[in-house]
Structure formats: structure tokens, C-alpha cells
Amino acid sequence: MKRKITLKQIARELDVSISTVSKALRNSVEISDDTKQKVQAFAKLYNYRPNNIALSLKNRRTNTIGIIIPEIVHHFFSKVIRGVELVANKRGYNVIVGLSNESFAKEVINMEMLANGSIDGFILSMSKETLQQQDYHHFNETMSQGMPIVMFDRVVSDVNCDKVIVDDFNGAKNAVKKLINNKCKSIALITTKDYVSVGKLRTQGYLEALEESKMIPQSELILKIDDSLDYEVHLEKLEAEIEQLFKSNEKIDGVFAVNELYALSAMKVARKLGLDIPNDIQVIGFTDGVLSKHATPSLTTVSQHAQQMGEKAADLLINKLESENDEEEERFQTLVIPTELIERESTK
Amino acid sequence: MKRKITLKQIARELDVSISTVSKALRNSVEISDDTKQKVQAFAKLYNYRPNNIALSLKNRRTNTIGIIIPEIVHHFFSKVIRGVELVANKRGYNVIVGLSNESFAKEVINMEMLANGSIDGFILSMSKETLQQQDYHHFNETMSQGMPIVMFDRVVSDVNCDKVIVDDFNGAKNAVKKLINNKCKSIALITTKDYVSVGKLRTQGYLEALEESKMIPQSELILKIDDSLDYEVHLEKLEAEIEQLFKSNEKIDGVFAVNELYALSAMKVARKLGLDIPNDIQVIGFTDGVLSKHATPSLTTVSQHAQQMGEKAADLLINKLESENDEEEERFQTLVIPTELIERESTK
């Protein structure tokens, strides 16, 4: 293998600093035109390749998948990434991750950045802000430029692409039916505001389960949390709202929470109020994260099979990338991953 | 703004599929030369830009930081990423994340991929395999090409770059001293095999604390776990080893564990054996993750300030990227982040 000339060697030869060489090659305004010409000519003479952009220009396939997720400190998303990684590695692809931090602008910036030749296609879950603003132009533009997208978990019907979703409705419905079968008479729901599609679907599942059992939904038993706040910081506020819910409705003997943190907070508040779990109050959460398993009592949850979602999404994307059939490339499917109720100590 | 021509429009004009256009532009071998020439000529005529590589070739600065971490399903690393993001966004930089999955080869592949014009510099924590193989050529090559690296948490003296580390030694020492002050007479250590530098330093801190208090370290109280196994799957094996430790040494009244999972497992096993925490046995963990706070009893831990590590690493990297002083660019520093003992219910 022919040894590449390094920045250091160029710097030594021309008696300038490495940083000057680097900046001159980047055409920085900080460096004089004279120096830039000298460095660039030298680099060219010795075939200096600062990176492989030239290569990637010739051969567009990067064999890399870009993942855009709203939030990194979240077990669900990490498990999805692990699933994508597993399949991607098996099929010869690499993975890089961009974070939207629940911001529309950051989602757009990240997609633009990665679409610039770094990746072949996207697997993504939309930011809350994108869902609120209902502005999906960046997804549609990316796809119209020939870059496929697979969406997971948070999806909208306005974007026509492959999708992998959790069966949120039935997952929630089955959880609440479990509480009803366990003789709960007054079941509270702790959920998010409605613009997050998964919160909405889980709320509908709760309502449907009550209706099927001829129980009348009571609005005072439904607590809608504003999850635009970071609850790792605002945990106290969350707990205060739940305490208020319990105190105003002393008959509550069952709780269905749309995520793990809400469920754990409900258990904490219940203990504080002297209620025994599961004898006085039974609790079911959604998302089978690390907390559910390690909580005391351990939490009964609706598992979303996050890793499987990632695996399916990766297969869908790579199939599309490698498809030789043009018609197939323009056909989209939505895979629904069934949930599973994992029973632990927080229910009877 | 002049409207860009899309793949779809090219396809329509030339009466071929979008996928054919896309593949022709990527110079795919699947497409005939004739079609490729036709598509490429048309795309050129209408100034079709499949992406902005041309732009990035002109202006090398991407204003993007690449993070390479060993593992995504890990609260510590997510918190570091959050810290990097915070500072990066404030200073006008974007962040993308690559995962090594504790593999040397994947670390190299990820770095090569991101160094190819996607990013300006790296913030990274080495894979376990890299530490075992002691092969650091990819770091040194990257830097010699003018791309700065800041390492965090897992670092080695063989690589000369900016570093941000936790004060593992003193963090561990203070934790064990706390147990000694709380009248523990027989303190067990649950740690990793020695090739992981942080495990080694925390072990040394444990030994030093015992020595300063004239307590004699007993090898049978030190349990070294092979953490190349995934303990989310092999949790039972971990618990069995801890149970063995407790049963063979019934006098153990204190446990210092080098991570959160080991500490929680120790508490679980202790409860199973009928031991009361903290009256019969006191437990301290390392890493202040979500589990520590939500465990019952809640776990006393050594907090690493992961987010702060990320913030410091981002500042070091961006300072270097923006430095106008060449000498400063070649000077490296190691920042040591002090730990903090967060006392909860698992200690007296």
C-alpha cells in the first residue's frame, strides 16, 4: 500500500504549522491566498487526500443507514437503535445516529447533513415539535430525491413511506382489561397531551376497554401530563400532579400509565399515601425499560419489543435500498408490532 | 429561490423509473451505460444536485462533531452525549453519533466513515476491544490528518490528545471510606476485569481506602466480573456469582460496586438472603443513573457528572477547532472531573 502523505509532512516541508496546512486545504479565510496556493499545489503534487469525499462522489453507495431520533436518554430509542444495528451489521451496513432533541429545526438540519452523501437512507422517529407543527416537507423532499425513509413509532399518515409501529391501541386496551379482570373498579389513566400520536392511541385503548366492560369513563380519572417538560428535572411536579389525582379520587384502585416513568411515579406516590401495591392499587405501565424490571415492586408493563421494531425497520430499509424491482420501490407498507403484557408484582 | 429539479421529474422526462435515475446517478453497475449517460447528461443540463457534497468540498468546515461511543443502551453515555449536544448547540455545532459496540473494527470503520468530510473533530470513548488489543493507530492517524480528538472516560496514555476523565480513584476511595466510617468491617468489592481502566482505578481506590484505615484487603472479598458478557441477558449469572460471594463470606457488611447494575444486583441478592439494607449490609454503587434513584431502597452512589463531562469535552474540542494559535493547537490537556457521593437509603 502506497503511504499517504500526512498534514504533518506537508507542514514540515513548507515550514508552516499543521493548522495552517489544514486551514489552507479547507480554503479558510484566515490564511493568505499565497499560502493557500502553495499548500494546495503541494498537496496536489503529492496526492494528499484529506478524506474520501472524492471516492464517495464516484460511488454513491455508502452502505450506511442514518437514524434520527428525538431523544438519546431514553431506553426505548436505544433498544430500537440496537435492533437496527443488529440487522444492519448482519447485512453489511453501518449506522450513524443524529438527534433532533424534539426540535423541528434540529431534525431538518440533521437530515440535511446526513443526506449529503453520508448515508443511503433514513430510519427515523419524528420530533414532538414536528408533530405539533405538522410540517413534513423535509421527509417528502428527501424521498423525492431518491433517499428512502422508514419511520417508526411516531408516524403520520401524511407521509407516504414504510412504517413500523407499535400496536398502541390494543396494547393499552389489553392492559386496562387486565386491570378490569383483576377487579379494579376505578381505573385512572396517566397520559400525555394528545398531539403525541402514541399517547392518543393509548388513551383510546383505555377508553375502549372501559366501554367494552360497560364502565363509564370519568374525566377526573384522566390525568394529561405536559411532557414538553423534562421530567428528570421536573419529577416533583409530576409527582405532585399524581398525588392530587389520588387525593381527589380516593376510590382509585387501578392505574394505567402510558410510560414507565409515569407508572413508577404513581407507585411512589401510592406508597407515600400508605397504599399497598397491588392490594390497594394495581399499576400497569407502557414500555418495558430497565426501571420496570428493577422497581420494587417490579412493574407490570406493556412491552413494545423496541429491538424488534429496529430490526424490522432496518430490514424494510435495506430491502428497499437493494431492490431491483422498481415497482416494489414505490410500494410502501406499515408493519404493526404486537405488544405483550409482562406481568410482574404491581398487579395481582 | 430557483426550484431544483427532482429525481421524479428526471424519471418522468426520460420515461424511466425513479430508481433507475437514482442508480444511474450513483453509477450503479445495474444500469446500462447508455441509460447512465442519458440520465447523467440530463441531470447536468438541469443542474440536478443529488446532495451538497459539491458544497462541502469547497468549504471544508462542517460545524459538526462526531461522537463515537461503545454502547448506546447505557445511561452514562447518553448523559455525556446530552452534555456535548448542549454545548455544541450553544456554539453553533451539530452532533452525530457512531457506535462501536465495544468492537475495535467497528470503531475504526465508524471513524473512517465520519472523518470522510462529515465532521470537524471527534469526541470518543474507546471500545473494550481497543483497550484489550492496545491498537491505537486509528486515533493517531486521524489526528495526524489534522482532525482533533477529545477522549473521555476510557483513555490511555499512549494517545496524545485532550482528555476528560472521571476521578475514578478518589471516587472509589471516598465511597469505601464512607463504608468504613459507617462501621463496616468486611467490605466486598464487585468490579470488572482489569483491562477496563476505570475498573482498575476504582479497584485501586478501594484498596487504598482499606490501607489508610489499616484494614487488610482479602482477595476472597473481591469479585471480578467478566463484563464482556451482556448482563441484561446474563443477569442471572451475575446474581449467582454475587450470591456465591455472600454465602462464602457471611461477615460481609458493606459492598462497593463499580457500577450501578452490580450494586443493584447485590441489593437484590442481599434481600433474597434475608439481609436488611442498610442495617445488615450497606451498598454503594458507581454511576448515578436512573436505577439508583428509583431503586428500593434507593442506592447511594458515586456520581460521575456525565453531562458535565460531555460539556467539557465539547468545549475542549470546539476551542481547538476554532483556535487561531497554532501552538495552542498542539498542546493537550487532561481535565479531571471530581466525583460526588450521593447518599441515599442503601447506606446509614
XYZ file of C-alpha atoms in Angstrom:
696
model
C 0.000 0.000 0.000
C 1.318 3.379 -1.020
C 1.816 5.523 2.004
C -0.303 8.640 2.084
C 1.358 11.959 2.773
C 0.108 13.475 6.012
C -0.688 17.003 7.053
C 2.352 16.889 9.289
C 4.675 16.114 6.402
C 3.249 18.897 4.274
C 3.649 21.273 7.195
C 7.264 20.256 7.710
C 8.133 20.557 4.028
C 6.629 24.012 3.712
C 7.747 25.161 7.154
C 4.273 26.135 8.344
C 2.112 24.766 11.140
C -0.194 21.773 10.750
C -3.101 24.025 11.456
C -2.100 26.370 8.633
C -1.950 23.450 6.229
C -5.273 22.167 7.418
C -6.891 25.578 7.125
C -5.322 26.241 3.725
C -6.737 22.971 2.434
C -10.141 23.959 3.750
C -9.772 27.296 1.927
C -10.054 29.168 5.214
C -10.233 32.957 5.016
C -7.762 33.083 7.896
C -4.935 32.052 5.552
C -3.385 34.271 2.874
C -4.038 33.421 -0.769
C -0.332 32.986 -1.336
C -0.011 30.338 1.392
C -3.199 28.633 0.297
C -1.938 28.293 -3.271
C 1.404 26.961 -2.092
C -0.175 24.373 0.246
C -2.827 23.297 -2.225
C -0.316 22.872 -5.039
C 1.956 20.822 -2.797
C -0.928 18.661 -1.566
C -1.988 18.039 -5.138
C 1.539 17.181 -6.220
C 1.807 14.530 -3.537
C -1.743 13.283 -3.933
C -2.760 14.306 -0.469
C -6.315 13.124 0.187
C -7.732 14.810 3.264
C -10.648 12.407 3.163
C -12.543 10.168 0.859
C -15.137 12.553 -0.457
C -13.716 12.105 -3.920
C -14.352 8.390 -3.634
C -17.863 8.780 -2.377
C -18.616 11.109 -5.264
C -17.766 8.351 -7.682
C -19.603 5.604 -5.908
C -22.707 6.901 -4.266
C -23.449 3.877 -2.125
C -22.239 4.496 1.404
C -23.719 1.329 2.933
C -24.643 3.446 5.907
C -28.035 3.978 7.484
C -28.878 7.249 9.192
C -31.082 7.113 12.282
C -32.765 10.265 13.564
C -34.324 10.024 16.996
C -35.858 12.679 19.223
C -34.005 11.846 22.429
C -30.991 9.809 23.415
C -31.608 9.447 27.161
C -34.466 7.050 26.565
C -34.281 3.277 26.832
C -36.881 2.704 24.123
C -34.897 4.545 21.471
C -31.612 2.906 22.474
C -33.227 -0.502 22.087
C -34.547 0.409 18.641
C -31.048 1.527 17.645
C -29.657 -1.764 18.900
C -32.155 -3.617 16.708
C -31.254 -1.545 13.658
C -27.551 -2.131 14.340
C -28.007 -5.870 14.628
C -29.660 -6.247 11.234
C -27.538 -3.556 9.576
C -24.309 -5.252 10.643
C -25.568 -8.633 9.505
C -26.389 -7.206 6.090
C -23.173 -5.204 5.702
C -24.375 -1.752 6.683
C -23.128 0.757 9.187
C -25.284 3.039 11.329
C -24.966 6.650 12.400
C -27.281 8.498 14.702
C -28.491 12.078 14.652
C -30.547 13.660 17.432
C -33.410 16.064 16.951
C -33.867 16.805 20.661
C -37.591 17.008 19.923
C -36.918 20.103 17.790
C -38.230 20.541 14.254
C -35.272 22.674 13.166
C -32.721 20.193 14.500
C -34.500 17.363 12.736
C -34.267 19.234 9.431
C -30.604 20.166 9.984
C -29.663 16.602 10.881
C -31.423 15.141 7.886
C -29.793 17.605 5.518
C -26.408 16.936 6.995
C -26.656 13.158 6.761
C -28.343 13.183 3.352
C -25.259 14.959 1.994
C -23.594 11.782 0.881
C -23.089 10.187 4.293
C -25.923 7.690 4.143
C -28.153 5.703 1.806
C -31.429 6.036 3.682
C -33.119 7.017 6.949
C -34.803 5.281 9.829
C -36.453 7.900 11.989
C -38.945 8.822 14.657
C -40.324 12.346 14.455
C -39.753 15.093 16.987
C -42.695 16.299 19.070
C -42.343 19.724 17.515
C -42.669 18.294 14.007
C -45.842 16.517 15.113
C -47.176 19.739 16.600
C -46.313 21.872 13.566
C -47.437 19.181 11.115
C -44.724 20.281 8.700
C -43.402 17.232 6.873
C -41.782 18.829 3.820
C -38.284 17.622 4.781
C -39.378 13.987 4.712
C -41.100 14.303 1.365
C -38.200 16.236 -0.188
C -35.684 13.667 0.980
C -37.695 10.861 -0.553
C -38.281 12.740 -3.805
C -34.515 12.910 -4.145
C -34.394 9.126 -4.136
C -33.488 8.545 -0.496
C -35.859 6.116 1.209
C -37.197 6.691 4.732
C -38.602 4.193 7.204
C -40.472 5.761 10.100
C -41.028 4.061 13.422
C -43.194 4.615 16.498
C -44.201 8.233 15.858
C -45.645 8.296 12.356
C -48.248 10.300 10.434
C -50.489 9.341 7.546
C -49.435 12.489 5.642
C -46.036 10.966 4.876
C -46.100 8.090 2.441
C -43.246 5.748 3.374
C -42.547 2.431 5.052
C -43.516 2.455 8.714
C -43.043 0.276 11.759
C -45.433 0.960 14.595
C -46.385 -0.485 17.918
C -49.943 -1.665 18.375
C -50.501 1.090 20.927
C -54.263 0.868 20.862
C -54.514 -2.854 21.601
C -51.542 -2.769 23.962
C -53.327 -0.194 26.092
C -56.700 -1.879 25.757
C -55.342 -5.231 26.931
C -53.562 -3.623 29.873
C -56.739 -1.924 31.052
C -58.749 -5.130 30.510
C -56.248 -6.893 32.725
C -56.976 -4.342 35.472
C -60.708 -4.816 34.963
C -60.381 -8.606 35.131
C -58.390 -8.121 38.325
C -61.498 -6.441 39.811
C -60.367 -2.834 39.607
C -63.455 -0.607 39.729
C -61.939 2.841 39.405
C -59.094 2.938 36.903
C -57.059 6.098 36.390
C -55.173 6.941 33.214
C -51.925 8.902 33.308
C -51.150 10.013 29.775
C -49.606 12.775 27.656
C -51.240 15.624 25.807
C -52.929 14.415 22.631
C -50.566 15.692 19.946
C -48.219 12.766 20.545
C -49.863 10.061 18.465
C -48.863 7.223 20.764
C -50.378 8.968 23.803
C -53.584 9.478 21.861
C -53.821 5.839 20.740
C -53.114 4.540 24.226
C -55.806 6.822 25.600
C -58.244 5.412 23.031
C -57.299 1.871 24.065
C -58.067 2.780 27.692
C -61.460 4.210 26.754
C -62.340 1.221 24.559
C -61.509 -1.266 27.322
C -63.762 0.589 29.775
C -66.574 0.782 27.234
C -66.428 -2.925 26.401
C -66.848 -3.647 30.100
C -69.695 -1.137 30.405
C -67.653 1.082 32.677
C -68.217 4.790 32.241
C -65.042 6.832 31.638
C -64.705 9.665 34.132
C -62.737 12.680 33.011
C -61.478 13.323 36.546
C -59.634 9.984 36.412
C -57.673 11.012 33.313
C -54.503 12.972 34.017
C -52.851 14.512 30.956
C -49.239 15.448 31.590
C -47.474 18.175 29.646
C -44.459 16.146 28.589
C -42.687 19.019 26.869
C -41.092 19.487 30.285
C -38.060 17.380 31.077
C -39.347 15.182 33.853
C -35.986 14.083 35.012
C -35.781 17.624 36.296
C -39.461 18.182 36.947
C -40.098 14.862 38.626
C -41.547 16.629 41.645
C -44.131 18.417 39.553
C -45.197 15.108 38.020
C -45.487 13.513 41.434
C -47.469 16.458 42.771
C -49.993 16.115 39.942
C -50.366 12.395 40.587
C -50.754 12.982 44.325
C -53.512 15.468 43.565
C -55.208 12.874 41.320
C -55.089 10.211 44.044
C -56.243 12.538 46.802
C -59.196 13.844 44.792
C -60.261 10.321 43.846
C -59.746 8.070 46.816
C -61.538 5.181 45.133
C -58.809 4.701 42.509
C -57.724 1.055 42.688
C -56.022 0.738 39.300
C -53.667 2.899 37.255
C -52.688 2.597 33.633
C -49.775 4.882 32.739
C -48.652 5.424 29.141
C -44.990 5.211 30.031
C -42.663 3.754 32.584
C -41.761 6.955 34.390
C -45.402 7.897 34.993
C -46.085 4.378 36.300
C -43.123 4.450 38.677
C -44.082 7.887 39.909
C -47.611 6.615 40.525
C -46.211 3.726 42.592
C -44.012 6.116 44.550
C -46.929 8.436 45.330
C -49.151 5.473 46.237
C -46.551 4.212 48.728
C -46.241 7.700 50.172
C -50.015 7.786 50.738
C -49.794 4.453 52.552
C -51.390 2.398 49.782
C -50.253 -1.169 49.258
C -49.352 -2.305 45.739
C -51.021 -4.467 44.407
C -53.563 -4.966 47.215
C -54.911 -1.421 47.419
C -53.929 -0.257 43.967
C -52.643 -2.059 40.878
C -50.395 -0.336 38.375
C -49.509 -1.101 34.739
C -47.050 0.894 32.649
C -46.085 1.011 28.996
C -42.532 0.436 27.654
C -40.535 -2.382 29.129
C -37.461 -0.473 30.193
C -34.833 -1.217 32.820
C -36.802 0.568 35.517
C -39.826 -1.748 35.296
C -37.781 -4.839 35.993
C -35.755 -3.334 38.832
C -38.529 -1.407 40.561
C -39.834 -2.606 43.929
C -42.446 -3.931 43.469
C -41.489 -4.747 39.916
C -43.824 -3.186 37.396
C -46.282 -4.967 35.121
C -45.810 -3.390 31.701
C -46.816 -3.473 28.079
C -43.641 -4.404 26.236
C -43.181 -2.731 22.865
C -40.432 -5.018 21.613
C -38.331 -1.999 20.736
C -35.406 -4.038 19.481
C -37.677 -5.969 17.135
C -39.010 -2.651 15.816
C -35.471 -1.623 14.973
C -34.761 -4.935 13.285
C -37.903 -4.729 11.148
C -37.210 -1.124 10.208
C -33.668 -2.000 9.125
C -34.907 -4.897 7.016
C -37.521 -2.725 5.332
C -34.965 -0.029 4.534
C -32.242 -2.344 3.269
C -34.743 -4.308 1.165
C -35.736 -1.052 -0.463
C -32.145 0.032 -0.996
C -31.257 -3.271 -2.583
C -34.440 -3.781 -4.523
C -34.034 -4.353 -8.252
C -37.726 -4.117 -8.799
C -38.742 -0.525 -9.450
C -42.393 -1.048 -8.703
C -41.573 -2.569 -5.373
C -39.589 0.512 -4.522
C -42.643 2.679 -4.778
C -44.893 0.422 -2.729
C -44.984 1.130 0.987
C -46.005 -0.976 3.922
C -46.787 -0.423 7.576
C -45.724 -3.165 9.958
C -47.578 -3.327 13.239
C -45.578 -4.906 16.047
C -47.880 -6.605 18.573
C -47.285 -5.739 22.211
C -47.012 -8.157 25.077
C -48.210 -7.735 28.645
C -45.397 -8.652 31.021
C -46.915 -9.417 34.394
C -44.891 -8.606 37.487
C -45.588 -7.667 41.090
C -47.550 -4.433 40.598
C -50.687 -6.338 39.580
C -52.489 -9.266 41.212
C -35.349 30.588 -4.965
C -34.760 28.606 -8.109
C -36.601 25.341 -7.909
C -34.402 22.280 -8.034
C -35.268 19.504 -10.447
C -36.136 16.278 -8.631
C -35.405 12.643 -9.398
C -39.082 12.220 -10.129
C -39.034 14.884 -12.815
C -35.956 13.413 -14.464
C -37.609 9.988 -14.410
C -40.755 11.350 -15.980
C -38.905 13.234 -18.692
C -36.797 10.235 -19.677
C -39.592 7.710 -19.170
C -37.630 5.543 -16.738
C -38.245 4.726 -13.063
C -37.051 6.912 -10.212
C -34.884 4.075 -9.052
C -33.206 3.837 -12.456
C -32.427 7.556 -12.336
C -31.123 7.250 -8.815
C -28.951 4.260 -9.679
C -27.706 5.862 -12.894
C -26.610 8.928 -10.942
C -24.801 6.679 -8.495
C -23.077 4.966 -11.448
C -24.610 1.633 -10.494
C -23.437 -1.403 -12.461
C -27.068 -2.486 -12.620
C -27.813 0.219 -15.187
C -26.657 0.149 -18.828
C -24.018 2.634 -19.890
C -26.395 4.089 -22.436
C -29.035 4.874 -19.817
C -26.430 6.165 -17.404
C -25.080 8.611 -19.966
C -28.555 9.798 -20.849
C -29.563 10.331 -17.200
C -26.310 11.957 -16.193
C -26.365 14.332 -19.142
C -29.952 15.306 -18.378
C -29.197 15.803 -14.692
C -26.257 18.001 -15.590
C -28.276 20.037 -18.055
C -30.857 20.824 -15.411
C -28.358 21.313 -12.650
C -29.639 18.415 -10.605
C -27.787 18.274 -7.281
C -28.362 14.964 -5.549
C -26.838 16.417 -2.417
C -24.469 19.037 -1.223
C -21.176 17.219 -1.473
C -20.037 19.787 -4.017
C -20.618 22.488 -1.437
C -18.817 20.694 1.327
C -15.870 20.145 -0.968
C -15.479 23.875 -1.314
C -15.888 24.724 2.311
C -14.375 22.050 4.488
C -15.882 23.177 7.777
C -18.902 21.067 8.549
C -19.569 22.520 12.004
C -20.379 19.019 13.101
C -18.866 16.989 15.928
C -18.643 13.218 15.665
C -19.147 11.211 18.852
C -18.075 7.570 18.970
C -19.286 5.590 21.973
C -19.042 1.899 22.782
C -22.657 1.303 23.701
C -25.931 3.133 23.320
C -28.037 1.321 25.930
C -26.153 2.953 28.740
C -27.318 5.929 30.755
C -23.794 7.249 31.323
C -23.059 7.589 27.620
C -26.433 9.135 26.858
C -25.797 11.749 29.513
C -22.380 12.548 28.062
C -23.980 12.955 24.636
C -26.549 15.283 26.135
C -23.732 17.387 27.581
C -21.902 17.523 24.247
C -25.129 18.482 22.480
C -25.837 21.265 24.921
C -22.502 23.000 24.384
C -22.327 22.156 20.678
C -25.722 23.706 20.002
C -24.842 26.786 22.009
C -21.669 27.239 19.966
C -23.259 26.549 16.583
C -22.266 22.929 16.083
C -24.247 19.839 15.276
C -23.585 16.353 16.648
C -23.710 12.913 15.087
C -23.149 9.661 16.894
C -21.438 6.475 15.774
C -21.442 3.259 17.788
C -18.535 0.882 18.156
C -20.491 -1.786 20.057
C -17.291 -2.424 22.017
C -15.655 -3.658 18.792
C -12.277 -2.450 17.537
C -13.194 -2.970 13.873
C -16.464 -1.076 14.203
C -14.660 1.775 15.943
C -12.224 2.052 13.026
C -14.989 1.826 10.416
C -17.067 4.465 12.159
C -14.172 6.851 12.489
C -13.202 6.452 8.842
C -16.755 6.982 7.761
C -17.290 10.132 9.802
C -13.844 11.541 9.069
C -14.737 11.477 5.373
C -15.897 15.058 5.337
C -18.884 14.683 7.660
C -17.334 16.177 10.763
C -14.640 18.534 12.037
C -13.455 16.517 15.034
C -14.182 13.639 17.377
C -15.279 13.164 20.968
C -14.939 9.498 21.818
C -14.689 6.765 24.397
C -12.758 3.671 23.339
C -14.221 0.216 22.868
C -13.224 -2.531 25.291
C -11.671 -4.436 22.421
C -9.443 -1.498 21.523
C -8.306 -1.352 25.139
C -7.586 -5.074 25.120
C -5.711 -5.017 21.812
C -3.901 -1.787 22.655
C -4.017 -0.784 18.992
C -4.441 2.966 18.746
C -3.247 3.631 15.196
C -6.636 4.911 14.038
C -6.635 7.660 16.638
C -3.141 8.787 15.814
C -3.754 8.680 12.048
C -6.912 10.729 12.389
C -5.084 13.382 14.364
C -2.111 13.422 12.008
C -4.564 14.319 9.265
C -5.477 17.427 11.179
C -8.665 16.222 12.829
C -8.643 16.769 16.595
C -9.880 14.159 19.065
C -11.069 14.578 22.637
C -11.289 11.334 24.590
C -13.469 10.837 27.628
C -13.803 8.264 30.418
C -11.837 5.432 28.823
C -8.486 6.889 27.875
C -4.899 5.682 27.501
C -1.628 7.472 27.941
C -0.405 6.151 24.565
C -2.662 8.556 22.719
C -1.686 12.188 22.962
C -4.855 14.264 22.827
C -7.217 16.260 25.004
C -8.935 14.086 27.590
C -11.783 14.371 30.070
C -11.782 11.773 32.788
C -13.609 10.976 35.972
C -11.623 10.900 39.171
C -12.273 7.174 39.455
C -9.592 6.556 42.027
C -10.737 9.144 44.546
C -14.399 8.493 43.803
C -13.947 4.857 44.769
C -11.701 5.669 47.709
C -14.220 8.101 49.202
C -17.044 5.628 48.765
C -15.168 2.895 50.599
C -14.109 5.360 53.318
C -17.765 6.189 53.791
C -18.475 2.486 54.398
C -15.554 2.307 56.833
C -16.794 5.387 58.695
C -20.205 3.737 58.839
C -18.584 0.906 60.810
C -18.406 -1.697 58.046
C -15.761 -4.285 58.985
C -15.852 -6.603 55.985
C -16.224 -4.713 52.719
C -16.610 -6.564 49.444
C -15.684 -5.151 46.057
C -17.636 -6.081 42.924
C -15.609 -4.943 39.949
C -14.680 -5.737 36.338
C -11.637 -7.473 34.916
C -8.614 -5.201 34.964
C -8.269 -4.300 31.284
C -11.003 -1.687 31.610
C -9.079 1.249 33.003
C -11.952 2.591 35.061
C -12.467 -0.763 36.783
C -8.766 -0.873 37.594
C -8.693 2.637 39.062
C -11.792 2.025 41.144
C -10.243 -1.170 42.458
C -7.129 0.782 43.424
C -9.277 3.343 45.225
C -10.914 0.532 47.200
C -7.538 -0.912 48.192
C -6.149 2.492 49.161
C -9.129 3.247 51.393
C -8.709 -0.065 53.221
C -4.982 0.503 53.599
C -5.369 4.016 55.009
C -7.674 2.547 57.649
C -5.266 -0.313 58.391
C -7.707 -2.868 57.081
C -6.192 -5.807 55.249
C -7.589 -6.455 51.764
C -8.833 -10.023 51.387
C -8.816 -11.449 47.898
C -11.888 -13.559 48.617
C -13.888 -10.352 49.113
C -13.034 -9.101 45.622
C -15.323 -10.358 42.868
C -14.136 -9.651 39.322
C -16.933 -9.937 36.782
C -16.285 -10.753 33.137
C -18.208 -7.850 31.639
C -17.691 -8.903 28.053
C -20.984 -10.709 28.585
C -24.148 -8.714 28.134
C -25.583 -8.687 31.630
C -29.001 -7.628 30.596
C -29.194 -11.158 29.260
C -26.850 -12.797 31.733
C -28.252 -11.123 34.808
C -28.795 -14.476 36.477
C -25.153 -15.411 36.113
C -24.139 -12.123 37.753
C -26.550 -12.708 40.610
C -25.334 -16.266 41.086
C -21.732 -15.058 41.414
C -22.753 -12.428 43.954
C -24.799 -14.978 45.905
C -21.758 -17.231 45.994
C -19.664 -14.296 47.294
C -22.148 -13.521 50.059
C -22.607 -17.151 51.077
C -18.871 -17.839 51.256
C -18.285 -14.687 53.309
C -21.114 -14.288 55.749
C -19.392 -11.441 57.551
C -19.723 -9.051 54.608
C -21.439 -5.915 55.904
C -20.510 -3.492 53.140
C -20.353 -3.645 49.353
C -18.743 -1.257 46.937
C -19.716 -1.997 43.317
C -18.021 -0.284 40.370
C -21.292 0.233 38.544
C -24.973 0.604 39.146
C -26.065 -2.771 37.826
C -23.653 -4.669 40.069
C -24.828 -2.637 43.071
C -28.499 -3.282 42.337
C -27.838 -6.958 41.826
C -26.008 -7.041 45.161
C -29.017 -5.467 46.857
C -31.348 -7.955 45.196
C -29.243 -10.920 46.312
C -28.924 -9.484 49.832
C -32.701 -9.174 50.111
C -33.098 -12.722 48.832
C -30.745 -13.944 51.574
C -32.855 -12.135 54.165
C -30.366 -9.349 54.810
C -31.648 -5.900 55.680
C -30.219 -2.914 53.805
C -28.654 -0.816 55.301
C -28.791 -2.455 58.767
C -27.130 -5.770 57.894
C -25.312 -4.679 54.789
C -24.608 -1.275 53.242
C -24.193 -0.840 49.492
C -22.603 1.900 47.376
C -22.536 1.935 43.568
C -20.770 3.985 40.922
C -22.521 5.993 38.160
C -25.589 7.912 39.124
C -28.085 6.504 36.633
C -31.854 6.302 36.697
C -31.832 2.974 38.504
C -30.067 4.309 41.611
C -32.693 6.922 42.250
C -35.667 4.638 41.639
C -34.371 1.532 43.401
C -35.916 0.419 46.709
C -34.057 1.171 48.886
C -32.606 3.941 46.768
C -28.906 3.470 46.148
C -26.053 5.588 47.492
C -23.759 6.218 44.517
C -20.673 7.961 43.284
C -21.942 10.393 40.663
C -19.676 10.923 37.683
C -21.344 14.066 36.398
C -21.606 12.545 32.949
C -23.324 15.549 31.433
C -20.592 17.833 32.695
C -18.014 15.525 31.103
C -19.767 15.931 27.781
C -19.905 19.694 28.172
C -16.196 19.941 28.978
C -15.259 17.639 26.108
C -17.274 19.740 23.662
C -15.658 22.943 24.886
C -12.172 21.450 24.554
C -12.869 20.250 21.022
C -14.525 23.426 19.769
C -11.792 25.576 21.331
C -9.250 23.550 19.400
C -11.245 23.746 16.163
C -11.567 27.489 16.486
C -8.117 28.206 17.813
C -6.083 30.729 15.841
C -2.989 29.979 17.814
C -1.052 27.121 16.238
C 0.969 26.350 19.330
C -2.161 26.053 21.393
C -3.478 23.535 18.917
C -0.645 21.196 19.664
C -0.875 21.457 23.427
C -3.093 18.895 25.105
C -4.798 18.873 28.484
C -6.500 16.297 30.656
C -9.443 17.536 32.673
C -10.318 15.516 35.747
C -13.970 15.794 36.761
C -14.372 15.306 40.518
C -16.996 12.809 41.612
C -19.634 13.343 44.246
C -21.025 10.838 46.736
C -24.815 10.971 46.637
C -26.129 9.472 49.855
C -29.423 7.622 49.742
C -31.096 4.799 51.660
C -28.624 1.960 50.981
C -26.131 3.362 53.499
C -26.582 4.501 57.079
